[in-house]
Amino acid sequence: MNSPTPTFAPMPDAQGFFGPYGGQFIPPALKQAMDEIDRAYEDIRQREDFQQELAELFADYVGRPSPIFHAKRLSAQLGGAQIHLKREDLNHTGAHKINHCLGEALLARFMGKKKVIAETGAGQHGVALATACAMVGIPCEIHMGQVDVEKEHPNVTKMRILGCKLVPVTRGAATLKEAVDSAFEEYLKNPQDYLYAIGSVVGPHPFPKMVRDFQAIIGREARAQFLAKHGRLPDFVTACVGGGSNAIGMFTAFLDDADVQLVGVEPAGEGLDKPGRHSATLTRGHPGQIHGMACYVLEEAEGVPAAVHSIASGLDYPGVGPQHSYLKDIGRVQYQTASDEEALQAFMTLSRVEGIIPALESAHAVAWAMRSAATLPADRHILVNLSGRGDKDADYVADKLGL
Ligand SMILES: *Cc1c(COP(=O)(O)O)cnc(C)c1O
C-alpha cells in the first residue's frame, strides 16, 4: 500500500496542465500576472522559513491537526461499514478554507501586494480570507452574490467585523458565478498591486496547483492518523466537490494507494435530469473552458455557463477543478452525487446521532457515505472529509424543516 514513488506528485506540468485540463486561458496581461504569482509561489514554497511559518500557523492558529472521529453510533445504526470523519469543521473559522487562505495571505505579503480580492459563495471563503488578511495585516475585498448575502447572514456579519470590504453582486442569478466575474473585473484594474485569492482549486494556473498544495495537509494528516490508529488505510475516502479544494486536499495523499477508492460527491440538487437545478459538473457536464481554465463545465450553449443550483451555496459552480477533470477521465476518482434531499437528511442524521452539525456542503459526502456504508460489511472503513461545520446553515435548515 505504501508506494515509494508518488506518480501524481509532478502534476500539473510547467504550463499548469493536468492532461488536457487546466492551463491559462486568459489575456496576455493577466498571464504575466499569473506567471509572477507562480514564480513567487515556487520561490516561497521551497523556503524553510515560509514552510515553518505556515506549519506554526496551522498548529497554533488553525488548531491542526484536526482529529479523525469514528462515528460509531452512525455506523452501527446503518448496520454496515465504519464511518470516520476528518474534522475540518473544527478548524478556526469552521472549515477547510482557512488552510489555503493562510497560504494566499502569506504569499500576498511576500509579494508586497496592497490588496487581496476574492469571491465567496457560502461566505466561508470570505470569512476565512478576511480572517487570514486581518492576521497578516493586508486589506481585503470580498465579492458576494446578493442571494448568498441574504442566505448566509452570519458569515456576512463576520466579514464586516473582520474589517474586509464586502461588495454585494446583484447581476444575473446573483450567486457564486456572478461574484467570481465581479471580483475578477476589480482585479483586472490593477493585477500588479492586487492578489486575486481564488477560493478553490479553480481558475488559471497556478491556482489549482497552489490551493491544492495548501489543502494537501488534510490528506497527509488523515493518512498518517488512520494508519497509526488502525494499522491500515481506509477502503474508501470521500469528500464533497464544488470547485474541489477540500476533496483534492484529502485525495492527494491517497492517489498512489491503489487499494483506496476515492469518491468525490457532487450536488444533484433537485435532480440530475433537471437542467439548472443541479450542479453536478463532472457527472453531467463536458470538457470546455470557464474562468481561465480548461475543465468540465455545465453549459447552456457553447461558452455559456448553465444556471446551477445546490442547497449548499458552496457547491453551486458550473465549473470544477482541472485536476478533478483529469482524475475522472483516467478513472482514479469516482464522481457520484447526492441530492438536496439526501444532504438535508444526512445533515439531520449526523446532528442527532453523533451531535455533529455538518455544513450542508459536507453533508453531501456524509450522505454518500451513509448510502454506501449500508451496503458494505462491518470491517470496511469509509473516511469522510467533514469539510466544515453547519452553524451557517442551522437557521436555513430549521426554517425549511419547520423546527
Ligand atoms: C466552500 C466549501 C466547500 C466547497 O468547496 P471545495 O472547493 O469544493 O472544497 C465544501 N465544504 C465547505 C464547508 C465549504 O465551505
mmCIF file of C-alpha atoms in Angstrom, residues 11-12 16-23 25 200-209 243-244 248 282 288 290-296 317 319-329 335:
data_model
loop_
_atom_site.group_PDB
_atom_site.id
_atom_site.type_symbol
_atom_site.label_atom_id
_atom_site.label_comp_id
_atom_site.label_asym_id
_atom_site.label_seq_id
_atom_site.Cartn_x
_atom_site.Cartn_y
_atom_site.Cartn_z
ATOM 1 C CA MET A 11 1.141 17.382 -11.637
ATOM 2 C CA PRO A 12 0.478 19.817 -13.199
ATOM 3 C CA GLY A 16 -0.359 24.200 -15.483
ATOM 4 C CA PHE A 17 -1.909 21.280 -17.359
ATOM 5 C CA PHE A 18 -3.366 18.150 -15.816
ATOM 6 C CA GLY A 19 -3.639 16.157 -19.038
ATOM 7 C CA PRO A 20 -5.824 18.341 -21.288
ATOM 8 C CA TYR A 21 -7.224 20.365 -18.353
ATOM 9 C CA GLY A 22 -6.062 23.452 -16.521
ATOM 10 C CA GLY A 23 -3.702 25.877 -18.241
ATOM 11 C CA PHE A 25 -6.888 30.734 -20.963
ATOM 12 C CA SER A 200 -10.913 26.740 -4.628
ATOM 13 C CA VAL A 201 -8.734 24.653 -6.955
ATOM 14 C CA VAL A 202 -10.079 26.527 -9.983
ATOM 15 C CA GLY A 203 -9.110 29.433 -12.249
ATOM 16 C CA PRO A 204 -5.915 29.868 -14.261
ATOM 17 C CA HIS A 205 -2.598 28.256 -13.356
ATOM 18 C CA PRO A 206 -1.051 28.413 -10.728
ATOM 19 C CA PHE A 207 -4.200 28.481 -8.542
ATOM 20 C CA PRO A 208 -5.344 24.853 -8.988
ATOM 21 C CA LYS A 209 -1.828 23.748 -8.020
ATOM 22 C CA GLY A 243 -14.674 23.606 -7.046
ATOM 23 C CA GLY A 244 -12.911 20.660 -5.478
ATOM 24 C CA ILE A 248 -8.270 17.269 -3.677
ATOM 25 C CA LEU A 282 -18.338 16.143 -13.689
ATOM 26 C CA GLY A 288 -14.882 23.117 -22.006
ATOM 27 C CA ILE A 290 -14.519 28.658 -17.732
ATOM 28 C CA HIS A 291 -12.739 31.314 -15.663
ATOM 29 C CA GLY A 292 -9.402 30.938 -17.416
ATOM 30 C CA MET A 293 -9.064 27.149 -17.252
ATOM 31 C CA ALA A 294 -9.988 24.061 -19.235
ATOM 32 C CA CYS A 295 -12.164 21.675 -17.214
ATOM 33 C CA TYR A 296 -15.558 20.009 -17.214
ATOM 34 C CA TYR A 317 -20.492 26.316 -9.511
ATOM 35 C CA GLY A 319 -17.017 24.502 -13.498
ATOM 36 C CA VAL A 320 -14.764 22.221 -11.456
ATOM 37 C CA GLY A 321 -11.054 21.874 -10.734
ATOM 38 C CA PRO A 322 -8.925 20.746 -13.697
ATOM 39 C CA GLN A 323 -7.218 18.027 -11.663
ATOM 40 C CA HIS A 324 -10.610 16.512 -10.815
ATOM 41 C CA SER A 325 -11.489 16.629 -14.507
ATOM 42 C CA TYR A 326 -8.326 14.672 -15.240
ATOM 43 C CA LEU A 327 -8.776 12.216 -12.353
ATOM 44 C CA LYS A 328 -12.266 11.473 -13.644
ATOM 45 C CA ASP A 329 -11.028 10.760 -17.167
ATOM 46 C CA TYR A 335 -17.547 11.033 -9.026
#
